[in-house]
Short mmCIF file of C-alpha atoms in Angstrom, two decimals:
data_model
loop_
_atom_site.label_atom_id
_atom_site.label_comp_id
_atom_site.label_asym_id
_atom_site.label_seq_id
_atom_site.Cartn_x
_atom_site.Cartn_y
_atom_site.Cartn_z
CA UNK A 17 12.96 -20.22 -26.61
CA UNK A 18 11.90 -16.69 -27.39
CA UNK A 19 13.37 -13.85 -25.36
CA UNK A 20 12.80 -10.15 -25.28
CA UNK A 21 15.29 -7.91 -23.53
CA UNK A 22 14.13 -4.63 -22.06
CA UNK A 23 16.55 -2.04 -23.41
CA UNK A 24 14.88 1.03 -22.00
CA UNK A 25 14.75 0.33 -18.28
CA UNK A 26 17.60 0.93 -15.85
CA UNK A 27 18.23 -2.79 -15.39
CA UNK A 28 18.15 -4.94 -18.52
CA UNK A 29 15.99 -7.99 -18.05
CA UNK A 30 14.96 -10.68 -20.51
CA UNK A 31 11.24 -11.38 -20.49
CA UNK A 32 10.60 -14.92 -21.65
CA UNK A 33 7.59 -17.05 -22.50
CA UNK A 34 5.26 -18.17 -25.27
CA UNK A 35 2.06 -18.17 -23.22
CA UNK A 36 0.36 -15.54 -21.08
CA UNK A 37 1.11 -17.58 -17.97
CA UNK A 38 4.77 -17.94 -18.91
CA UNK A 39 5.20 -14.23 -19.71
CA UNK A 40 3.55 -13.20 -16.44
CA UNK A 41 5.73 -15.63 -14.49
CA UNK A 42 8.85 -14.23 -16.17
CA UNK A 43 7.97 -10.67 -15.18
CA UNK A 44 7.15 -11.77 -11.63
CA UNK A 45 10.50 -13.53 -11.41
CA UNK A 46 12.25 -10.35 -12.47
CA UNK A 47 10.45 -8.35 -9.79
CA UNK A 48 11.10 -10.96 -7.10
CA UNK A 49 14.82 -11.13 -7.89
CA UNK A 50 15.18 -7.35 -8.05
CA UNK A 51 15.97 -7.25 -11.76
CA UNK A 52 12.86 -5.15 -12.34
CA UNK A 53 12.55 -2.26 -9.93
CA UNK A 54 9.45 -0.22 -8.98
CA UNK A 55 8.71 2.26 -11.76
CA UNK A 56 10.53 0.29 -14.48
CA UNK A 57 8.56 0.32 -17.73
CA UNK A 58 7.49 -2.85 -19.49
CA UNK A 59 7.47 -2.94 -23.31
CA UNK A 60 4.31 -1.94 -25.17
CA UNK A 61 2.09 -4.94 -25.86
CA UNK A 62 2.71 -5.14 -29.60
CA UNK A 63 6.45 -4.62 -29.30
CA UNK A 64 6.83 -7.41 -26.75
CA UNK A 65 4.54 -9.67 -28.80
CA UNK A 66 6.70 -9.16 -31.88
CA UNK A 67 9.86 -9.86 -29.89
CA UNK A 68 8.50 -13.06 -28.40
CA UNK A 69 6.75 -14.24 -31.54
CA UNK A 70 3.32 -14.40 -29.89
CA UNK A 71 0.01 -12.62 -30.48
CA UNK A 72 -0.67 -9.23 -28.87
CA UNK A 73 -3.62 -10.84 -27.12
CA UNK A 74 -1.28 -13.23 -25.31
CA UNK A 75 0.83 -10.36 -23.96
CA UNK A 76 -2.28 -8.33 -23.08
CA UNK A 77 -3.61 -11.27 -21.06
CA UNK A 78 -0.28 -11.56 -19.23
CA UNK A 79 -0.29 -7.85 -18.39
CA UNK A 80 -3.89 -8.08 -17.20
CA UNK A 81 -2.97 -10.89 -14.82
CA UNK A 82 0.01 -8.91 -13.52
CA UNK A 83 -2.23 -5.89 -12.90
CA UNK A 84 -4.82 -8.05 -11.14
CA UNK A 85 -2.17 -9.29 -8.75
CA UNK A 86 -0.76 -5.84 -8.07
CA UNK A 87 2.63 -6.42 -9.68
CA UNK A 88 2.26 -3.73 -12.32
CA UNK A 89 0.12 -0.65 -12.92
CA UNK A 90 -0.95 1.10 -16.11
CA UNK A 91 -0.42 4.85 -16.34
CA UNK A 92 -2.30 5.75 -19.49
CA UNK A 93 0.16 7.11 -22.04
CA UNK A 94 2.92 6.30 -19.56
CA UNK A 95 2.45 2.62 -20.33
CA UNK A 96 2.69 -0.34 -17.96
CA UNK A 97 5.24 -0.12 -15.15
CA UNK A 98 6.28 -2.19 -12.15
CA UNK A 99 4.19 -1.17 -9.13
CA UNK A 100 5.77 0.95 -6.43
CA UNK A 101 5.08 -1.73 -3.83
CA UNK A 102 4.92 -5.02 -5.72
CA UNK A 103 3.05 -7.70 -3.81
CA UNK A 104 5.98 -10.11 -4.06
CA UNK A 105 8.33 -7.60 -2.45
CA UNK A 106 7.02 -6.83 1.03
CA UNK A 107 8.07 -3.64 2.78
CA UNK A 108 10.15 -5.57 5.27
CA UNK A 109 12.65 -3.54 7.26
CA UNK A 110 16.37 -4.08 6.72
CA UNK A 111 18.14 -6.32 9.22
CA UNK A 112 19.35 -4.38 12.24
CA UNK A 113 23.16 -4.36 12.63
CA UNK A 114 24.52 -5.76 15.87
CA UNK A 115 25.24 -3.50 18.80
CA UNK A 116 22.46 -0.96 18.21
CA UNK A 117 19.43 -0.02 20.33
CA UNK A 118 16.36 -1.26 18.44
CA UNK A 119 13.78 1.50 18.08
CA UNK A 120 12.36 0.30 14.76
CA UNK A 121 10.37 -2.82 15.62
CA UNK A 122 6.96 -1.35 16.48
CA UNK A 123 6.61 -4.10 19.12
CA UNK A 124 5.46 -3.87 22.74
CA UNK A 125 7.69 -4.17 25.80
CA UNK A 126 7.62 -7.84 26.94
CA UNK A 127 7.56 -6.57 30.54
CA UNK A 128 3.91 -5.59 30.04
CA UNK A 129 2.77 -8.77 28.28
CA UNK A 130 1.25 -11.56 30.37
CA UNK A 131 2.63 -15.08 30.44
CA UNK A 132 0.49 -17.16 28.09
CA UNK A 133 -1.04 -20.24 29.67
CA UNK A 134 -2.94 -22.36 27.14
CA UNK A 135 -5.44 -24.81 28.65
CA UNK A 136 -3.62 -27.71 30.24
CA UNK A 137 -6.02 -30.30 28.88
CA UNK A 138 -7.97 -30.31 25.62
CA UNK A 139 -10.40 -33.16 25.24
CA UNK A 140 -10.74 -34.63 21.74
CA UNK A 141 -14.05 -34.22 19.95
CA UNK A 142 -15.71 -36.13 17.13
CA UNK A 143 -15.54 -34.27 13.81
CA UNK A 144 -14.78 -30.57 13.39
CA UNK A 145 -15.81 -27.30 15.01
CA UNK A 146 -17.40 -25.87 11.85
CA UNK A 147 -20.87 -26.16 13.32
CA UNK A 148 -19.87 -24.20 16.46
CA UNK A 149 -16.78 -22.17 15.47
CA UNK A 150 -16.88 -19.69 18.39
CA UNK A 151 -16.77 -20.27 22.14
CA UNK A 152 -19.84 -18.63 23.72
CA UNK A 153 -17.76 -17.24 26.62
CA UNK A 154 -15.37 -15.43 24.27
CA UNK A 155 -18.28 -14.21 22.16
CA UNK A 156 -19.79 -12.45 25.18
CA UNK A 157 -16.45 -10.99 26.26
CA UNK A 158 -15.90 -9.71 22.72
CA UNK A 159 -19.36 -8.11 22.56
CA UNK A 160 -18.68 -6.29 25.81
CA UNK A 161 -15.32 -5.12 24.46
CA UNK A 162 -16.93 -3.54 21.40
CA UNK A 163 -19.92 -2.09 23.25
CA UNK A 164 -17.65 -0.24 25.67
CA UNK A 165 -16.91 2.17 22.79
CA UNK A 166 -20.50 2.33 21.58
CA UNK A 167 -19.78 -0.10 18.74
CA UNK A 168 -22.84 -2.23 17.85
CA UNK A 169 -22.08 -5.88 18.48
CA UNK A 170 -25.23 -7.83 17.78
CA UNK A 171 -23.13 -10.20 15.70
CA UNK A 172 -19.48 -10.95 16.39
CA UNK A 173 -17.13 -13.37 14.74
CA UNK A 174 -13.44 -14.26 14.91
CA UNK A 175 -10.46 -14.31 12.54
CA UNK A 176 -6.72 -15.02 12.60
CA UNK A 177 -5.56 -11.44 13.05
CA UNK A 178 -6.36 -8.05 11.52
CA UNK A 179 -4.74 -8.56 8.11
CA UNK A 180 -6.36 -11.96 7.70
CA UNK A 181 -9.69 -10.34 8.43
CA UNK A 182 -9.19 -7.28 6.19
CA UNK A 183 -7.99 -9.46 3.31
CA UNK A 184 -11.10 -11.63 3.55
CA UNK A 185 -13.44 -8.62 3.73
CA UNK A 186 -11.87 -6.92 0.72
CA UNK A 187 -11.70 -10.09 -1.36
CA UNK A 188 -15.40 -10.92 -0.91
CA UNK A 189 -16.63 -7.34 -1.41
CA UNK A 190 -14.40 -5.97 -4.18
CA UNK A 191 -13.15 -7.10 -7.56
CA UNK A 192 -9.70 -6.70 -9.16
CA UNK A 193 -9.17 -3.12 -10.20
CA UNK A 194 -11.49 -1.63 -7.55
CA UNK A 195 -10.05 1.22 -5.46
CA UNK A 196 -9.45 1.23 -1.70
CA UNK A 197 -8.79 4.37 0.35
CA UNK A 198 -6.00 3.92 2.90
CA UNK A 199 -4.19 6.19 5.32
CA UNK A 200 -0.98 7.86 4.10
CA UNK A 201 1.27 7.36 5.96
CA UNK A 202 -0.19 4.05 7.03
CA UNK A 203 0.34 0.47 8.16
CA UNK A 204 2.98 -0.92 5.82
CA UNK A 205 1.55 -4.45 5.67
CA UNK A 206 -1.81 -3.07 4.59
CA UNK A 207 -0.09 -1.03 1.87
CA UNK A 208 1.31 -4.33 0.57
CA UNK A 209 -1.93 -6.25 0.99
CA UNK A 210 -4.19 -4.03 -1.13
CA UNK A 211 -2.21 -4.35 -4.39
CA UNK A 212 -1.57 -8.03 -3.66
CA UNK A 213 -5.35 -8.50 -3.88
CA UNK A 214 -5.37 -6.83 -7.30
CA UNK A 215 -6.92 -3.64 -5.91
CA UNK A 216 -5.91 -0.02 -6.44
CA UNK A 217 -4.60 1.98 -3.50
CA UNK A 218 -5.87 5.54 -3.04
CA UNK A 219 -3.85 7.40 -0.37
CA UNK A 220 -5.65 9.72 2.06
CA UNK A 221 -3.66 12.16 4.18
CA UNK A 222 -3.54 11.81 7.97
CA UNK A 223 -3.13 14.54 10.58
CA UNK A 224 -3.17 14.49 14.39
CA UNK A 225 -6.91 13.63 14.39
CA UNK A 226 -6.69 10.82 11.86
CA UNK A 227 -7.83 10.59 8.24
CA UNK A 228 -8.54 14.08 6.87
CA UNK A 229 -12.03 15.00 5.62
CA UNK A 230 -10.70 16.69 2.47
CA UNK A 231 -8.67 13.65 1.57
CA UNK A 232 -11.56 11.26 2.20
CA UNK A 233 -13.94 13.48 0.20
CA UNK A 234 -11.62 13.34 -2.81
CA UNK A 235 -11.23 9.57 -2.50
CA UNK A 236 -14.99 9.01 -2.30
CA UNK A 237 -15.65 11.25 -5.29
CA UNK A 238 -12.95 9.32 -7.14
CA UNK A 239 -14.93 6.11 -6.77
CA UNK A 240 -13.27 4.09 -3.99
CA UNK A 241 -15.22 0.99 -3.02
CA UNK A 242 -13.79 0.63 0.50
CA UNK A 243 -12.06 2.71 3.17
CA UNK A 244 -9.62 1.21 5.70
CA UNK A 245 -8.51 3.28 8.69
CA UNK A 246 -7.50 3.08 12.34
CA UNK A 247 -9.60 4.96 14.90
CA UNK A 248 -6.82 5.27 17.50
CA UNK A 249 -3.02 5.10 17.80
CA UNK A 250 -2.76 5.06 14.02
CA UNK A 251 0.38 3.37 12.73
CA UNK A 252 2.84 5.01 12.20
CA UNK A 253 1.78 8.51 13.36
CA UNK A 254 -0.04 7.70 16.60
CA UNK A 255 -3.04 9.81 15.53
CA UNK A 256 -6.46 9.14 17.10
CA UNK A 257 -9.92 10.21 16.00
CA UNK A 258 -11.57 12.98 17.96
CA UNK A 259 -15.35 13.08 18.25
CA UNK A 260 -15.45 16.03 15.86
CA UNK A 261 -13.29 14.33 13.24
CA UNK A 262 -15.27 11.10 13.59
CA UNK A 263 -18.50 12.99 12.94
CA UNK A 264 -17.05 14.84 9.94
CA UNK A 265 -15.88 11.60 8.33
CA UNK A 266 -19.18 9.92 9.14
CA UNK A 267 -21.13 12.71 7.43
CA UNK A 268 -19.06 12.27 4.27
CA UNK A 269 -19.51 8.49 4.27
CA UNK A 270 -23.26 8.92 4.71
CA UNK A 271 -23.41 10.14 1.12
CA UNK A 272 -21.78 6.94 -0.15
CA UNK A 273 -23.72 4.08 1.48
CA UNK A 274 -22.29 1.50 -0.91
CA UNK A 275 -18.71 2.05 0.35
CA UNK A 276 -17.44 -0.52 2.87
CA UNK A 277 -15.83 1.11 5.94
CA UNK A 278 -13.28 -1.08 7.75
CA UNK A 279 -11.82 0.10 11.05
CA UNK A 280 -8.66 -1.62 12.30
CA UNK A 281 -8.71 -0.95 16.05
CA UNK A 282 -5.55 -2.95 16.54
CA UNK A 283 -4.53 -1.51 19.90
CA UNK A 284 -7.80 -1.26 21.83
CA UNK A 285 -7.30 -2.60 25.34
CA UNK A 286 -9.91 -4.92 26.84
CA UNK A 287 -10.36 -2.61 29.86
CA UNK A 288 -9.25 0.76 28.47
CA UNK A 289 -11.16 4.03 28.20
CA UNK A 290 -13.79 4.53 25.46
CA UNK A 291 -12.75 6.25 22.23
CA UNK A 292 -14.60 7.70 19.20
CA UNK A 293 -15.06 5.25 16.33
CA UNK A 294 -16.87 5.42 13.01
CA UNK A 295 -18.45 2.05 13.75
CA UNK A 296 -20.47 3.67 16.54
CA UNK A 297 -22.23 5.74 13.84
CA UNK A 298 -23.40 2.56 12.06
CA UNK A 299 -22.42 3.28 8.44
CA UNK A 300 -24.49 1.39 5.88
CA UNK A 301 -21.66 -1.09 5.23
CA UNK A 302 -19.06 -1.41 7.95
CA UNK A 303 -16.82 -3.67 9.98
CA UNK A 304 -14.48 -3.18 12.90
CA UNK A 305 -11.69 -5.60 13.74
CA UNK A 306 -9.81 -5.69 17.04
CA UNK A 307 -6.68 -7.66 17.86
CA UNK A 308 -4.76 -8.43 21.05
CA UNK A 309 -1.19 -9.05 19.88
CA UNK A 310 0.09 -5.62 21.00
CA UNK A 311 -1.49 -5.85 24.46
CA UNK A 312 -1.69 -9.54 25.36
CA UNK A 313 0.98 -11.27 23.26
CA UNK A 314 2.49 -11.06 19.79
CA UNK A 315 1.83 -14.79 19.21
CA UNK A 316 -1.92 -14.49 19.81
CA UNK A 317 -3.15 -14.59 16.22
CA UNK A 318 -6.76 -13.86 17.10
CA UNK A 319 -9.10 -11.04 16.11
CA UNK A 320 -12.64 -10.11 17.06
CA UNK A 321 -14.86 -8.72 14.31
CA UNK A 322 -18.24 -7.04 14.22
CA UNK A 323 -20.13 -5.23 11.49
CA UNK A 324 -23.37 -5.04 9.56
CA UNK A 325 -25.08 -8.42 9.04
CA UNK A 326 -24.32 -8.68 5.30
CA UNK A 327 -20.62 -7.97 5.76
CA UNK A 328 -20.24 -10.45 8.62
CA UNK A 329 -22.17 -13.14 6.75
CA UNK A 330 -19.93 -12.77 3.70
CA UNK A 331 -16.81 -12.89 5.85
CA UNK A 332 -17.94 -16.04 7.64
CA UNK A 333 -19.07 -17.68 4.42
CA UNK A 334 -15.61 -17.29 2.92
CA UNK A 335 -13.90 -18.37 6.13
CA UNK A 336 -16.06 -21.49 6.28
CA UNK A 337 -14.63 -22.52 2.90
CA UNK A 338 -11.01 -21.95 3.99
CA UNK A 339 -9.74 -22.28 7.56
CA UNK A 340 -13.23 -22.87 8.93
CA UNK A 341 -12.67 -21.60 12.46
CA UNK A 342 -10.12 -20.16 14.86
CA UNK A 343 -8.55 -22.78 17.11
CA UNK A 344 -10.61 -23.35 20.24
CA UNK A 345 -7.35 -23.74 22.16
CA UNK A 346 -6.44 -20.19 21.15
CA UNK A 347 -9.96 -18.96 21.95
CA UNK A 348 -9.79 -20.49 25.42
CA UNK A 349 -6.44 -18.81 26.03
CA UNK A 350 -7.75 -15.39 24.96
CA UNK A 351 -10.91 -15.75 27.06
CA UNK A 352 -8.80 -16.58 30.10
CA UNK A 353 -6.65 -13.47 29.58
CA UNK A 354 -9.72 -11.26 29.13
CA UNK A 355 -11.15 -12.54 32.42
CA UNK A 356 -7.98 -12.32 34.54
CA UNK A 357 -7.85 -9.24 36.85
CA UNK A 358 -4.05 -9.51 37.14
CA UNK A 359 -3.73 -9.31 33.35
CA UNK A 360 -6.01 -6.26 33.29
CA UNK A 361 -3.78 -4.52 35.85
CA UNK A 362 -0.64 -5.38 33.86
CA UNK A 363 -2.13 -4.06 30.62
CA UNK A 364 -3.27 -0.88 32.36
CA UNK A 365 0.19 -0.37 33.80
CA UNK A 366 1.70 -0.87 30.35
CA UNK A 367 -0.63 1.74 28.86
CA UNK A 368 0.50 4.25 31.48
CA UNK A 369 4.19 3.54 30.94
CA UNK A 370 3.89 3.62 27.14
CA UNK A 371 2.32 7.07 27.42
CA UNK A 372 5.12 8.29 29.68
CA UNK A 373 7.77 7.01 27.28
CA UNK A 374 6.11 8.57 24.21
CA UNK A 375 5.79 11.92 25.94
CA UNK A 376 9.36 11.79 27.21
CA UNK A 377 10.65 11.58 23.65
CA UNK A 378 8.26 14.06 22.05
CA UNK A 379 8.97 16.56 24.85
CA UNK A 380 12.72 16.08 24.57
CA UNK A 381 12.61 16.52 20.80
CA UNK A 382 10.32 19.53 21.11
CA UNK A 383 12.72 21.19 23.53
CA UNK A 384 15.32 20.99 20.75
CA UNK A 385 13.00 22.38 18.08
CA UNK A 386 12.18 19.01 16.51
CA UNK A 387 8.48 18.46 15.77
CA UNK A 388 7.16 14.95 16.46
CA UNK A 389 3.73 13.32 16.72
CA UNK A 390 2.59 10.41 18.84
CA UNK A 391 -0.55 10.74 20.93
CA UNK A 392 -1.17 7.01 21.21
CA UNK A 393 0.36 3.62 20.62
CA UNK A 394 3.97 2.51 20.66
CA UNK A 395 5.62 4.87 18.18
CA UNK A 396 6.58 8.47 17.48
CA UNK A 397 6.57 9.90 13.93
CA UNK A 398 9.17 12.58 13.15
CA UNK A 399 9.14 14.49 9.83
CA UNK A 400 12.62 14.91 8.35
CA UNK A 401 14.14 16.21 5.17
CA UNK A 402 16.19 13.14 4.28
CA UNK A 403 15.20 9.78 5.78
CA UNK A 404 18.38 7.96 4.80
CA UNK A 405 20.63 10.65 6.24
CA UNK A 406 18.80 10.59 9.56
CA UNK A 407 18.64 6.78 9.80
CA UNK A 408 22.32 6.42 8.96
CA UNK A 409 23.32 9.32 11.20
CA UNK A 410 21.53 7.81 14.19
CA UNK A 411 23.01 4.43 13.35
CA UNK A 412 26.51 5.84 13.81
CA UNK A 413 25.40 7.01 17.27
CA UNK A 414 24.04 3.62 18.32
CA UNK A 415 20.32 3.97 17.47
CA UNK A 416 18.28 1.98 14.94
CA UNK A 417 15.08 3.71 13.78
CA UNK A 418 12.74 2.98 10.87
CA UNK A 419 12.85 5.00 7.68
CA UNK A 420 9.37 6.24 6.87
CA UNK A 421 9.45 5.17 3.22
CA UNK A 422 7.82 1.82 3.85
CA UNK A 423 4.86 3.53 5.53
CA UNK A 424 4.33 6.21 2.90
CA UNK A 425 2.78 6.55 -0.54
CA UNK A 426 2.84 10.27 -1.27
CA UNK A 427 3.20 11.85 2.17
CA UNK A 428 6.40 13.73 3.14
CA UNK A 429 9.48 11.89 4.47
CA UNK A 430 9.77 11.02 8.14
CA UNK A 431 11.18 8.38 10.48
CA UNK A 432 9.30 6.17 12.93
CA UNK A 433 10.72 5.63 16.40
CA UNK A 434 9.35 2.85 18.61
CA UNK A 435 9.23 4.14 22.19
CA UNK A 436 7.78 1.08 23.94
CA UNK A 437 11.14 0.17 25.53
CA UNK A 438 12.76 3.63 25.50
CA UNK A 439 13.35 4.80 29.07
CA UNK A 440 12.97 8.55 29.75
CA UNK A 441 16.67 9.07 30.44
CA UNK A 442 17.51 7.39 27.14
CA UNK A 443 14.96 9.62 25.39
CA UNK A 444 17.05 12.68 26.34
CA UNK A 445 20.16 11.15 24.79
CA UNK A 446 18.29 10.15 21.65
CA UNK A 447 16.77 13.62 21.27
CA UNK A 448 20.19 15.23 21.58
CA UNK A 449 21.62 12.85 18.99
CA UNK A 450 18.62 13.42 16.71
CA UNK A 451 19.08 17.18 16.83
CA UNK A 452 22.78 16.71 16.12
CA UNK A 453 22.06 14.55 13.09
CA UNK A 454 19.57 17.10 11.77
CA UNK A 455 22.20 19.78 12.17
CA UNK A 456 24.66 17.68 10.20
CA UNK A 457 22.16 17.12 7.37
CA UNK A 458 21.26 20.81 7.21
CA UNK A 459 24.91 21.67 6.88
CA UNK A 460 25.24 19.07 4.13
CA UNK A 461 22.29 20.46 2.19
CA UNK A 462 23.23 24.09 2.76
CA UNK A 463 20.65 25.18 5.19
#
């Protein structure tokens, strides 16, 4: 068995294999087991080929496969290195120690989620539901949901959640190596998904009004093939598009009609107020996906999708070859929740309380000179100098918050605090502890 030991990375690791498949599997195993860390350099093609006794073409094919799957990236003269967010190593949060108040989950308060009541009786049918994959009642409810925000909904379809939908859209539209513009900071699972599909991630800065025009302009000029963004309550910052920002982004996208625009409106409520969305401008190629897990139940793996006819047809064509349809039992459950006035009142009450809890924390932090953002959603984003110091400092005081690293690509450090279950009186205590921790870290770093 041939072996080649990396001598010039921090952790020595023996790449093995005599075929492209075997070499790629060996590198993947090293990444999975933590022996190869993000940024570690792989040997030049010819050097590894000589060490393993194989042709340079064999190693080049292995590296190409690793790049396609998002495990490694090539940096010109910098060579091939392990990707910063390898697709086999998801940005999962560390396990929360016992005895702490969990403010890192990003999940809703169960008090404002309805009790799920699937249909009591489901009659068997002959064959499958491929010929009629969507319940007409839920189709109409979904159309009305989109149209409330001015989103065209001539054609709607369903998927098994936002990431399932985005993955299918990107995989049918793009090819390995194509670039995708994403928000930075952004949804951590999306930041994992893009490289896992063999695509390149292009970060675009976010401010209080969402994706910035300057950042999007640079990404478009750089050749991105798709843009993925959230129109409201952006995760993790809570930013929401204003009408002015929506129009500015739409004008830029108008000059690039071949670029697919995907909006993930993950937190839109079935009966909430209208909000600006890019989809309402009808870009040449577009799709908007909406989910209900944050408002109706975390176990409801259902998403509604609308978009231009070509995009929806390609999505459904691929879905037909895989899962085929979303369970009609699940569809019936969602339709019942959409139609229930008591559920609408509960969701509306939750929206009000979530806003009060977000504002309680941002106000309490602001009163202590700590800047924080969070105009929508379940979280507050707080810029800090040292994420680890703040997370560990709050841990010693009984709080568990999320380090911002798993949401960031190149944006400055911060921490994310989930406020969905944080009562106003507790927000005052947290803000005082937060200010104290910041004071401790400033003293540590000399100012």
